[in-house]
Coordinates of C-alpha atoms in Angstrom, one line a residue:
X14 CA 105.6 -71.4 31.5
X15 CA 108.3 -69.3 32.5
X16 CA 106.1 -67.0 35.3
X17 CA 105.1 -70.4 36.8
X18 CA 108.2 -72.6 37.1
X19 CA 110.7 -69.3 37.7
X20 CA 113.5 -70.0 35.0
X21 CA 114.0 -69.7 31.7
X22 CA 114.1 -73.0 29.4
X23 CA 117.9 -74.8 29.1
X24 CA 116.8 -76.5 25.5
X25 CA 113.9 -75.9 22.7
X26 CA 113.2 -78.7 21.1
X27 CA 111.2 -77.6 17.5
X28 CA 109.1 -80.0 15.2
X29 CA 110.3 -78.5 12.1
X30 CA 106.8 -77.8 9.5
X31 CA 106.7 -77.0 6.1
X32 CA 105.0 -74.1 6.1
X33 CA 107.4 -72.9 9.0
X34 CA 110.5 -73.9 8.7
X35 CA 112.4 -71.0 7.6
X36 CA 111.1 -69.3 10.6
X37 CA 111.6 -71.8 13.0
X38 CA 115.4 -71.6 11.1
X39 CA 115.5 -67.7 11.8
X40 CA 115.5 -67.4 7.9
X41 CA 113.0 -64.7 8.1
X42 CA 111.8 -63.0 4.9
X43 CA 110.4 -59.4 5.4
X44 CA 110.0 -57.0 8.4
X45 CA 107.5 -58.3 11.0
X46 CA 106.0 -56.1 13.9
X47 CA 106.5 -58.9 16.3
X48 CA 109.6 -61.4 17.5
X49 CA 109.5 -64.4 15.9
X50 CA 110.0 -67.4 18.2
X51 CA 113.9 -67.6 16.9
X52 CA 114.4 -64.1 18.1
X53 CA 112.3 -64.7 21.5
X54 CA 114.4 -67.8 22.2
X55 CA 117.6 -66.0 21.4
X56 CA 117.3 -63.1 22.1
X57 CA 114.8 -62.8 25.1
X58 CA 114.8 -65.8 26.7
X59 CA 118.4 -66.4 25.7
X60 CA 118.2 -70.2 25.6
X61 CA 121.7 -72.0 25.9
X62 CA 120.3 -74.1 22.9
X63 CA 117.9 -74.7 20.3
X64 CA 117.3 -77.9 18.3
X65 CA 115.1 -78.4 15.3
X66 CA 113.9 -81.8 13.9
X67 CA 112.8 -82.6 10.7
X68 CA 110.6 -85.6 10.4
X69 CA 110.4 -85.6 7.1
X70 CA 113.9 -85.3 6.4
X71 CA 115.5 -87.0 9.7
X72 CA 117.6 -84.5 9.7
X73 CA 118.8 -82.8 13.5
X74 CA 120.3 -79.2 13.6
X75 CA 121.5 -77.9 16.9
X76 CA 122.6 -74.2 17.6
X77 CA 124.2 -72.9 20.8
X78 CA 123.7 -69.1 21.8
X79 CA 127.4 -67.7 21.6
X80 CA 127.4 -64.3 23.3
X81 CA 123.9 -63.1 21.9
X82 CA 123.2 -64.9 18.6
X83 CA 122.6 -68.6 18.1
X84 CA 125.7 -70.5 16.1
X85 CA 125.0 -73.7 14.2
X86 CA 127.0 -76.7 15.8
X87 CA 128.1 -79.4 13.7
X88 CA 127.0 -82.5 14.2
X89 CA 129.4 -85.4 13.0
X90 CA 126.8 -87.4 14.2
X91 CA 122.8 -86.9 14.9
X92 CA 123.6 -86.3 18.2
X93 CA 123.7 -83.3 20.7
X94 CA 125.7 -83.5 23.9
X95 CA 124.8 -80.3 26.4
X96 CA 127.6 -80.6 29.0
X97 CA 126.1 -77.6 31.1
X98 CA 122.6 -79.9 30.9
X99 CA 124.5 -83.4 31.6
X100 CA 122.5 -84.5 28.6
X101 CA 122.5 -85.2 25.5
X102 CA 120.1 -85.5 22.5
X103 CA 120.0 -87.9 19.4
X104 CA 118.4 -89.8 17.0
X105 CA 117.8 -93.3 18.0
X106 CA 116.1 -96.0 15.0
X107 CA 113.4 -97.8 16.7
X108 CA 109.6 -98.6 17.6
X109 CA 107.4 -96.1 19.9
X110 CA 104.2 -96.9 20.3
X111 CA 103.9 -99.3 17.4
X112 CA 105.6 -97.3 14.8
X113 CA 109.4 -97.7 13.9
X114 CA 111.1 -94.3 12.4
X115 CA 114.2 -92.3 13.7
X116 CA 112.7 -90.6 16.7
X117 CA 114.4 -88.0 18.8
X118 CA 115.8 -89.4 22.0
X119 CA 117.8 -87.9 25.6
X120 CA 121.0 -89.7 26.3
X121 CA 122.9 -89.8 29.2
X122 CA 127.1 -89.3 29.5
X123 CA 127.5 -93.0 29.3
X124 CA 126.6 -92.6 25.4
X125 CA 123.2 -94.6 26.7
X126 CA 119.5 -93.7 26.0
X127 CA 117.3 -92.6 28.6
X128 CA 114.4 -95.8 29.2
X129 CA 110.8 -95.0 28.5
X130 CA 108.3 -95.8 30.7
X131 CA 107.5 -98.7 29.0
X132 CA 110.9 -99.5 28.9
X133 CA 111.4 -98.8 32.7
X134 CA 108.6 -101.2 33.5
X135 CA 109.7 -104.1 31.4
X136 CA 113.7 -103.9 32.7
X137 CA 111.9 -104.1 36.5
X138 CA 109.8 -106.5 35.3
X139 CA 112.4 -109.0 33.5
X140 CA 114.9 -108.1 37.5
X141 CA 111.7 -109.6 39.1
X142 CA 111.5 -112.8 37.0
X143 CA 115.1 -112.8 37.7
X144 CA 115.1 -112.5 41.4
X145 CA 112.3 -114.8 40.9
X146 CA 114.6 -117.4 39.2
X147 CA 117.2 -117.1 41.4
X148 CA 115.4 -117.4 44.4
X149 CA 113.5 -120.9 43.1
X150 CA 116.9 -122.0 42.5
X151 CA 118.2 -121.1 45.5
X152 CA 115.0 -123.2 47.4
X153 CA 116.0 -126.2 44.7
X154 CA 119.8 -126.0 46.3
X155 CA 118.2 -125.8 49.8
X156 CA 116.6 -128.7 49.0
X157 CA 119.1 -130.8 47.8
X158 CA 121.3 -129.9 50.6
X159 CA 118.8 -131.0 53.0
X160 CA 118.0 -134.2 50.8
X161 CA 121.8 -134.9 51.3
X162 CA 122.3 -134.0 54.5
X163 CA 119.5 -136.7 55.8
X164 CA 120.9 -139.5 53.7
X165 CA 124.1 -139.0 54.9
X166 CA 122.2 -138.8 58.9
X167 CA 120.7 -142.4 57.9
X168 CA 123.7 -144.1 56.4
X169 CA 125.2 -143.3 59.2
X170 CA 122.8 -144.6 61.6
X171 CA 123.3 -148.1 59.6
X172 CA 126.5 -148.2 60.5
X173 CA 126.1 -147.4 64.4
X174 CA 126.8 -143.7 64.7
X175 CA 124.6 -141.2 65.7
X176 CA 124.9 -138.0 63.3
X177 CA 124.1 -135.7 66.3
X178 CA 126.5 -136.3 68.6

């Protein structure tokens, strides 16, 4: 909501249809009275880019605007990188929320996916078992230093010499 937030998008994202591909595409067919939401994206909001996704297909198409029409940009991979954006889009293979497919997917420059919440949640939780672990096994140590430390105290006593002096 442009009026709300006070900028224009950086990226469009489309869910390609069937029944509105070509549009979504800019392959329009016939004049018609108003913009079509290509031409609003290109031409009024003037969106740096504009990706479609095909989820029938699995097939990504990514256009940049070049002066004041959008250009196709090919993809030797499915994958977008927006340098201006310090971000890239792609299709990653997995499962979300139950069902695997190719979804689409942000990247960062490192090449690696952005987390999911989920995701998130079970990398903090996995560091806290760790910490968890390494803290127990830092007690365990403690323990066996101590353990050591008083059998030493006591063989020492047998043999006459007092361990705190």
């Amino acid at each position: 909501v442009i009026w709300q937030e006070g900028i224009s998008p950086s990226v469009i994202v489309e869910l390609l249809s069937p029944g509105t591909e070509n549009e979504d595409l800019g392959q329009i067919k016939g004049d018609r009275p108003i913009p079509t939401k290509w031409q609003v994206y290109e031409q009024i909001l003037r969106v740096p880019y504009y990706v479609s996704f095909d989820r029938y297909t699995d097939q990504l198409r990514a256009f940049t605007l070049v002066d004041s029409a959008y250009q196709a940009i090919e993809l030797r991979t499915p994958r977008i990188w927006m340098a201006n954006l310090n971000l890239g889009l792609g299709l990653w293979r997995g499962e979300y929320q139950g069902i695997t497919r190719q979804w689409l997917r942000w990247y960062d420059a490192l090449g690696n996916w952005v987390s999911t919440d989920i995701e998130q949640i079970e990398r903090e939780r996995q560091n806290a078992e760790r910490e968890r672990q390494n803290a127990e096994q830092e007690r365990q140590n403690a323990e066996q230093e101590r353990q050591r430390a008083n059998r030493l105290a006591d063989r020492l006593r047998e043999l006459g010499v007092d361990p705190e002096a």
